[in-house]
Short mmCIF file of C-alpha atoms in Angstrom, two decimals:
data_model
loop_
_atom_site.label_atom_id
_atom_site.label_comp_id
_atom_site.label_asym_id
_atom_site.label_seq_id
_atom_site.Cartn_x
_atom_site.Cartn_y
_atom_site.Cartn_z
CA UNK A 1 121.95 21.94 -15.09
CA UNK A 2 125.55 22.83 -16.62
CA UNK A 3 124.98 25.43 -19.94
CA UNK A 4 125.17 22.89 -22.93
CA UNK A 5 126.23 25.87 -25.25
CA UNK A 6 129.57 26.72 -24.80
CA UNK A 7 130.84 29.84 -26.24
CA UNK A 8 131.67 30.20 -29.92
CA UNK A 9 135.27 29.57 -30.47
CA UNK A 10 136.33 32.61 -33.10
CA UNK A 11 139.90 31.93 -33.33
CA UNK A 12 142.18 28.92 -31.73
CA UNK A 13 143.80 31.11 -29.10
CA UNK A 14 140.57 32.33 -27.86
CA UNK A 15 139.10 29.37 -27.51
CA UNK A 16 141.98 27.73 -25.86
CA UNK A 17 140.57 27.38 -22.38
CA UNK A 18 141.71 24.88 -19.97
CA UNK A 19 140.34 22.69 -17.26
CA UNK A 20 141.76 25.00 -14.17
CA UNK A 21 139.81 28.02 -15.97
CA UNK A 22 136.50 25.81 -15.26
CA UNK A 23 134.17 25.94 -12.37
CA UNK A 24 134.66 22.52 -10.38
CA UNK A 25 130.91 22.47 -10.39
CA UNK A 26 130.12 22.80 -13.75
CA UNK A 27 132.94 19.72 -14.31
CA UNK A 28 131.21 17.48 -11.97
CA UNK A 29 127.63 18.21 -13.39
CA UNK A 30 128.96 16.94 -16.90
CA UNK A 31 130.61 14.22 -15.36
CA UNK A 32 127.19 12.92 -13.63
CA UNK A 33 125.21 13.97 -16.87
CA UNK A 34 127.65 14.19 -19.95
CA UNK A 35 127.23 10.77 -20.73
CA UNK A 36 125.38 10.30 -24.51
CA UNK A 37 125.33 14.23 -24.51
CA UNK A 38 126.05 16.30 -27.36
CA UNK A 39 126.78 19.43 -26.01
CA UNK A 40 126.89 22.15 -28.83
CA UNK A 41 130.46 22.06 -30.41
CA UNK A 42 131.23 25.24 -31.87
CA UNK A 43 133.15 23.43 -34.74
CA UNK A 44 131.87 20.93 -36.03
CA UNK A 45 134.39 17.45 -36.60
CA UNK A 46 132.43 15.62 -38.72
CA UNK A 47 134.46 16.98 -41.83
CA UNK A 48 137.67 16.20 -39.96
CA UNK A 49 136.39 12.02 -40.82
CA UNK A 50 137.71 10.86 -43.58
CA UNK A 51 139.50 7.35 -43.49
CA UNK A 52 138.44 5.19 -45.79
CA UNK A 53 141.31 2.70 -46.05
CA UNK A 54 139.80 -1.41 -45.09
CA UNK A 55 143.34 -1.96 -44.37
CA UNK A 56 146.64 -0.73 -42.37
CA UNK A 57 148.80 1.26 -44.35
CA UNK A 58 152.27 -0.37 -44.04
CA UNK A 59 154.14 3.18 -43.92
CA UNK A 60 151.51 4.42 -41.26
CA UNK A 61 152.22 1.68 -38.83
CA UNK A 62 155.95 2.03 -39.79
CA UNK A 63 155.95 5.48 -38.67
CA UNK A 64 153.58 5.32 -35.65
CA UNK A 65 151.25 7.18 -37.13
CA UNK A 66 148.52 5.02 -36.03
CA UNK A 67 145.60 7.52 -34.36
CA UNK A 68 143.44 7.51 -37.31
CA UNK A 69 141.01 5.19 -39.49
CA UNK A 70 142.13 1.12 -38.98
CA UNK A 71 145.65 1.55 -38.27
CA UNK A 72 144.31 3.12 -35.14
CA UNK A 73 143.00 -0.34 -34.42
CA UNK A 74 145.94 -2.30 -35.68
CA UNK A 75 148.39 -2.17 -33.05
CA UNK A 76 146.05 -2.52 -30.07
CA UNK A 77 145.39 -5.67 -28.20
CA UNK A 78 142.53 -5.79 -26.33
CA UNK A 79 142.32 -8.82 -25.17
CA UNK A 80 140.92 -12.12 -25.93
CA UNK A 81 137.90 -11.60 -23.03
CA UNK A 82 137.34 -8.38 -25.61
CA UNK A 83 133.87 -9.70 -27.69
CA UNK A 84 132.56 -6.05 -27.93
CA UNK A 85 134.22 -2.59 -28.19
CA UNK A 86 131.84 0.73 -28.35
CA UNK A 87 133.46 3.29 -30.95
CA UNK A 88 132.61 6.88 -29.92
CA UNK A 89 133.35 9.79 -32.49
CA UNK A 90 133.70 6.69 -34.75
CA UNK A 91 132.15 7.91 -38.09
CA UNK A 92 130.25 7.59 -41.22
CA UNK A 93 132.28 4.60 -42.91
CA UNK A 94 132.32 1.23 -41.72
CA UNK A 95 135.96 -0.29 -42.69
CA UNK A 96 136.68 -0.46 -38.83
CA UNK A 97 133.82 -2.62 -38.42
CA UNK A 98 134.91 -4.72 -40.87
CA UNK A 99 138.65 -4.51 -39.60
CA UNK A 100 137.69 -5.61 -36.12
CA UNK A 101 135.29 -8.34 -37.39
CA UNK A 102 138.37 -10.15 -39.13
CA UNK A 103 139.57 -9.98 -35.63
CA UNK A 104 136.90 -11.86 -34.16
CA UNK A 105 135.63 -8.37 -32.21
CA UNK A 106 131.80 -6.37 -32.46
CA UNK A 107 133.00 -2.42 -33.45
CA UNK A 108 129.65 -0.63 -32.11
CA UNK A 109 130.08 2.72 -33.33
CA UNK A 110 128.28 6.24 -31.32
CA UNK A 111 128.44 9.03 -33.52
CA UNK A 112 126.03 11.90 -33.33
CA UNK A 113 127.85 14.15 -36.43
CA UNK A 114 128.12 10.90 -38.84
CA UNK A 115 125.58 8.46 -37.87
CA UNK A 116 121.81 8.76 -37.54
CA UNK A 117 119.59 9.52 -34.49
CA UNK A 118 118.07 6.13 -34.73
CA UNK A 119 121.51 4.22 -35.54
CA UNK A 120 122.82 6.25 -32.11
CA UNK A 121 119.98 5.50 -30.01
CA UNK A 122 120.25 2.10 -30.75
CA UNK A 123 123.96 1.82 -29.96
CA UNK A 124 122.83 3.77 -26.24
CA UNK A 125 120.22 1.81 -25.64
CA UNK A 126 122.31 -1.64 -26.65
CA UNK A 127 125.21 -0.49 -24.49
CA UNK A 128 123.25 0.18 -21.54
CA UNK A 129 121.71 -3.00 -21.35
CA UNK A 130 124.92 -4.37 -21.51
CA UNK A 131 128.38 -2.64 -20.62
CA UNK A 132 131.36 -3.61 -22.44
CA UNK A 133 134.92 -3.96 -21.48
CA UNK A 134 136.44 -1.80 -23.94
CA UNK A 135 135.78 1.28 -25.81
CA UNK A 136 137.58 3.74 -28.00
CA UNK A 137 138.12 7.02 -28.63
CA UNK A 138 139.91 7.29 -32.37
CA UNK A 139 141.52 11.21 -32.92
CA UNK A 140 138.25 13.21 -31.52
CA UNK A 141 139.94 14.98 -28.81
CA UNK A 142 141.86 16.55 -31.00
CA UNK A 143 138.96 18.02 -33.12
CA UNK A 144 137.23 19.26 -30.43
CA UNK A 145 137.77 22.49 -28.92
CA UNK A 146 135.74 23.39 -26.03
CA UNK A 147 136.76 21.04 -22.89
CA UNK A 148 133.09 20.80 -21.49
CA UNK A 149 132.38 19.05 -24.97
CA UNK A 150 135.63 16.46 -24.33
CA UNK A 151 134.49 15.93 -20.73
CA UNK A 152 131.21 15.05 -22.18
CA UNK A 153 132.86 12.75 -24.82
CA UNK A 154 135.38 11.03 -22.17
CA UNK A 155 132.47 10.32 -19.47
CA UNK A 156 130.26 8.25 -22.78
CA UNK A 157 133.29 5.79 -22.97
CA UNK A 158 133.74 5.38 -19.00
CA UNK A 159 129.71 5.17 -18.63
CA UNK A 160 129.82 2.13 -21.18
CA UNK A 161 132.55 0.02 -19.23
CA UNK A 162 132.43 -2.65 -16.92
CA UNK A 163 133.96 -2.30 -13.83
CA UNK A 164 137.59 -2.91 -14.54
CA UNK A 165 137.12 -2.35 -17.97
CA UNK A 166 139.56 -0.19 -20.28
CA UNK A 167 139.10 3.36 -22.88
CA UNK A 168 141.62 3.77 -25.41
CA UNK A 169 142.22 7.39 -26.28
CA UNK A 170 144.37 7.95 -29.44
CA UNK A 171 145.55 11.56 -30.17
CA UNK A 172 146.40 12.93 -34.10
CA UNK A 173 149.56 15.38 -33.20
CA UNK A 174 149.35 17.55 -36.24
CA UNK A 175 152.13 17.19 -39.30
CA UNK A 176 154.31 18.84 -40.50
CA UNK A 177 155.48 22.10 -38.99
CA UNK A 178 151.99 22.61 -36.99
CA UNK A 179 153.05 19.11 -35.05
CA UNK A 180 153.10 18.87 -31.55
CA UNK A 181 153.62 22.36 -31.36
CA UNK A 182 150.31 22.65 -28.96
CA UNK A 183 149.07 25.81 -30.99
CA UNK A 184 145.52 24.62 -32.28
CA UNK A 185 144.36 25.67 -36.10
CA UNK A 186 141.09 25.31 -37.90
CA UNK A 187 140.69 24.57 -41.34
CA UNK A 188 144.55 23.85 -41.48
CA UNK A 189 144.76 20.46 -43.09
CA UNK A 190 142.44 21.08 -46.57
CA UNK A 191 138.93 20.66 -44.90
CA UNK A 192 136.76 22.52 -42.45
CA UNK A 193 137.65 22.14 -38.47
CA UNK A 194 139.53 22.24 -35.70
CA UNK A 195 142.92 20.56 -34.89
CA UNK A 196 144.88 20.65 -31.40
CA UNK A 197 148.30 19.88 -32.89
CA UNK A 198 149.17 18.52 -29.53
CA UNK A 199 150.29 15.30 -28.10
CA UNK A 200 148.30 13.35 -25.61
CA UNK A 201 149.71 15.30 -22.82
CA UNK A 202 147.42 17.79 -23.63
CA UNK A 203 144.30 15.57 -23.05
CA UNK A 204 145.47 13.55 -19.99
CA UNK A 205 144.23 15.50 -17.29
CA UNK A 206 140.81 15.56 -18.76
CA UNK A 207 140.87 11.66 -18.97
CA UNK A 208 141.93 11.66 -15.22
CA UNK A 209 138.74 13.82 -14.35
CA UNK A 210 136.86 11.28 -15.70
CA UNK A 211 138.27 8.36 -14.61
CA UNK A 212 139.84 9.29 -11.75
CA UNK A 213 143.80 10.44 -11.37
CA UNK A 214 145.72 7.20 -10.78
CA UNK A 215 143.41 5.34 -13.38
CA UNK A 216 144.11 6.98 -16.39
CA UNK A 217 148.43 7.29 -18.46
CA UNK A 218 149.77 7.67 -21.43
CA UNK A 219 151.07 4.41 -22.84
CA UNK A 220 155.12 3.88 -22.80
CA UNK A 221 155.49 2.72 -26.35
CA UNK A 222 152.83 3.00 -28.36
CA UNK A 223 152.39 6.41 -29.92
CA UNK A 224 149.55 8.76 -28.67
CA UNK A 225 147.94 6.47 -26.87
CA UNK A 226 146.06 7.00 -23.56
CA UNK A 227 144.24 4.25 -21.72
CA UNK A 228 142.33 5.02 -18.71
CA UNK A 229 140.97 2.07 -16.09
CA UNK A 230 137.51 2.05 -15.05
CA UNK A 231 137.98 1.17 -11.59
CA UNK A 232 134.82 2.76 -9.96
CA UNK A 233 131.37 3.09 -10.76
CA UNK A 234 130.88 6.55 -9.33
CA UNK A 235 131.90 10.35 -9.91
CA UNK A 236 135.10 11.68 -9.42
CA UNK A 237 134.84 13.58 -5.97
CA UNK A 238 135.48 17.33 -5.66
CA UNK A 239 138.28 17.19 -3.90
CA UNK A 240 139.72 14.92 -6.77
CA UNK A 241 138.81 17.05 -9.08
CA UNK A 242 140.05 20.52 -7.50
CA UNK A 243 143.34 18.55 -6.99
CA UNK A 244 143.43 17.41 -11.01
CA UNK A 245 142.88 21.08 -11.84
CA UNK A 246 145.83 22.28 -9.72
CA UNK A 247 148.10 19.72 -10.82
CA UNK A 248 147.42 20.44 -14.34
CA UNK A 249 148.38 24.32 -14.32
CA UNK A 250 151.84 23.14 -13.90
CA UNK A 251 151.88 20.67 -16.67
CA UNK A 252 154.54 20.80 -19.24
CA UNK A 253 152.67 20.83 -22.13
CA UNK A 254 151.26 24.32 -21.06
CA UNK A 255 154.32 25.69 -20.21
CA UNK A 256 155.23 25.08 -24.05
CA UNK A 257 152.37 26.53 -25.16
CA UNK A 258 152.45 29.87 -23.04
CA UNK A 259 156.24 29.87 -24.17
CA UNK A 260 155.00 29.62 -27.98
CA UNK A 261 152.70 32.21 -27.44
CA UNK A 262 154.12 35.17 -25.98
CA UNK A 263 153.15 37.14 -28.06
CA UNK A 264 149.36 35.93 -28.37
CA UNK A 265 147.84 38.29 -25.61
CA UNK A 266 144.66 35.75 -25.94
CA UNK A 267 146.98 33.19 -24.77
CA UNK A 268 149.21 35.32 -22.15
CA UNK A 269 145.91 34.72 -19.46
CA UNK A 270 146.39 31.18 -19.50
CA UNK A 271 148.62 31.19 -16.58
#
């Protein structure tokens, strides 16, 4: 079985590995087994939840900054056939469930940081008695920094879809001068963890090992937003996945950060 204890991250550039710098057989053992996992994260995000807010903030939604709390929520449609959504990384505070009731929708929320063992296992064990057609994934990839831990994450949402049914992957960019600048910080933002600073770019290829590589885009106009089709019930092959991790060394996102980092010589192997 894949090693569930990645290594401990000691600074952002060091930890900054990629998907082509992982063995294709370690990424297909967490993509047959990932699912509910909690692989050991070597910072932890549950400080990094903090949205309390029951309702959108007007300047927020103005602004497209809409990856975090209910205004993460507010300017998705999924769908009138949408009864029940599953909430991974989804946190200690309700206000989304209550956002999403007013909407006529059942927020189910997975968290293994902010909720209890008995509160998760009875999400798990609801879900996989019955699938759902949507499920979300609210600024988490972002706080995580070891990729075997996102892989883990991604595969819970695609385990707990229908066939044909759709994950929603927002992505916080960072603020201020730290945004979008794809150099990852921890404890940057006035509490303890670990932020990517990166836009969703950074996270697509991931979702497309997952999912599969012509079933998972960023969205055209709403802002860091990736949605990713369920469209088989099976594991990405290892051909797919070999092909995902060559394709993603020439990405443009990771020219930009090798370009920012020239300097870095932790960074200078990513190539």
């Amino acid at each position: 079985m894949f090693n569930s204890r990645p290594r401990q991250v000691k600074s952002p550039n060091e930890g900054e590995r990629l998907i082509h710098q992982l063995k294709t057989a370690n990424i297909s053992t967490i993509l047959s087994e990932g699912a509910w996992q909690t692989y050991s994260q070597s910072i932890t995000s549950a400080a990094t939840n903090n949205d309390v807010s029951a309702t959108p903030d007007e300047n927020k939604m103005a602004n497209g900054d809409t990856s975090c709390g209910v205004e993460a929520f507010a300017d998705l449609n999924f769908g009138d056939e949408v009864k029940t959504i599953l909430d991974v990384g989804g946190g200690k505070y309700n206000v989304s469930v209550d956002f999403m009731r007013d909407r006529n929708v059942e927020l189910l929320i997975w968290d293994p940081y902010n909720r209890s063992k008995h509160h998760n296992q009875q999400i798990e064990e609801s879900i996989n008695s019955k699938k759902v057609l949507a499920a979300t994934s609210m600024s988490i990839l972002n706080v995580i920094p070891e990729p075997e831990v996102r892989l883990a994450h991604i595969t819970t949402l695609k385990h707990a879809l229908l066939l044909n049914g759709k994950a929603y992957f927002k992505v916080w960019p960072g603020e201020g001068e730290k945004k979008s600048t794809y150099q990852p910080a921890i404890n940057a933002y006035g509490s303890d963890g670990y932020q990517a600073n990166a836009g969703p770019d950074r996270f697509l290829r991931e979702i497309q090992l997952v999912f599969g590589l012509e079933n998972a885009d960023i969205h055209p106009s709403i802002p860091n937003l990736i949605i990713a089709t369920n469209r088989s019930e099976t594991v990405t092959t290892t051909s797919e996945i070999e092909k995902i991790q060559a394709l993603s060394v020439n990405d443009e996102w990771l020219t930009t950060l090798i370009a920012a980092s020239k300097t870095t010589p932790s960074l200078n192997r990513l190539k």
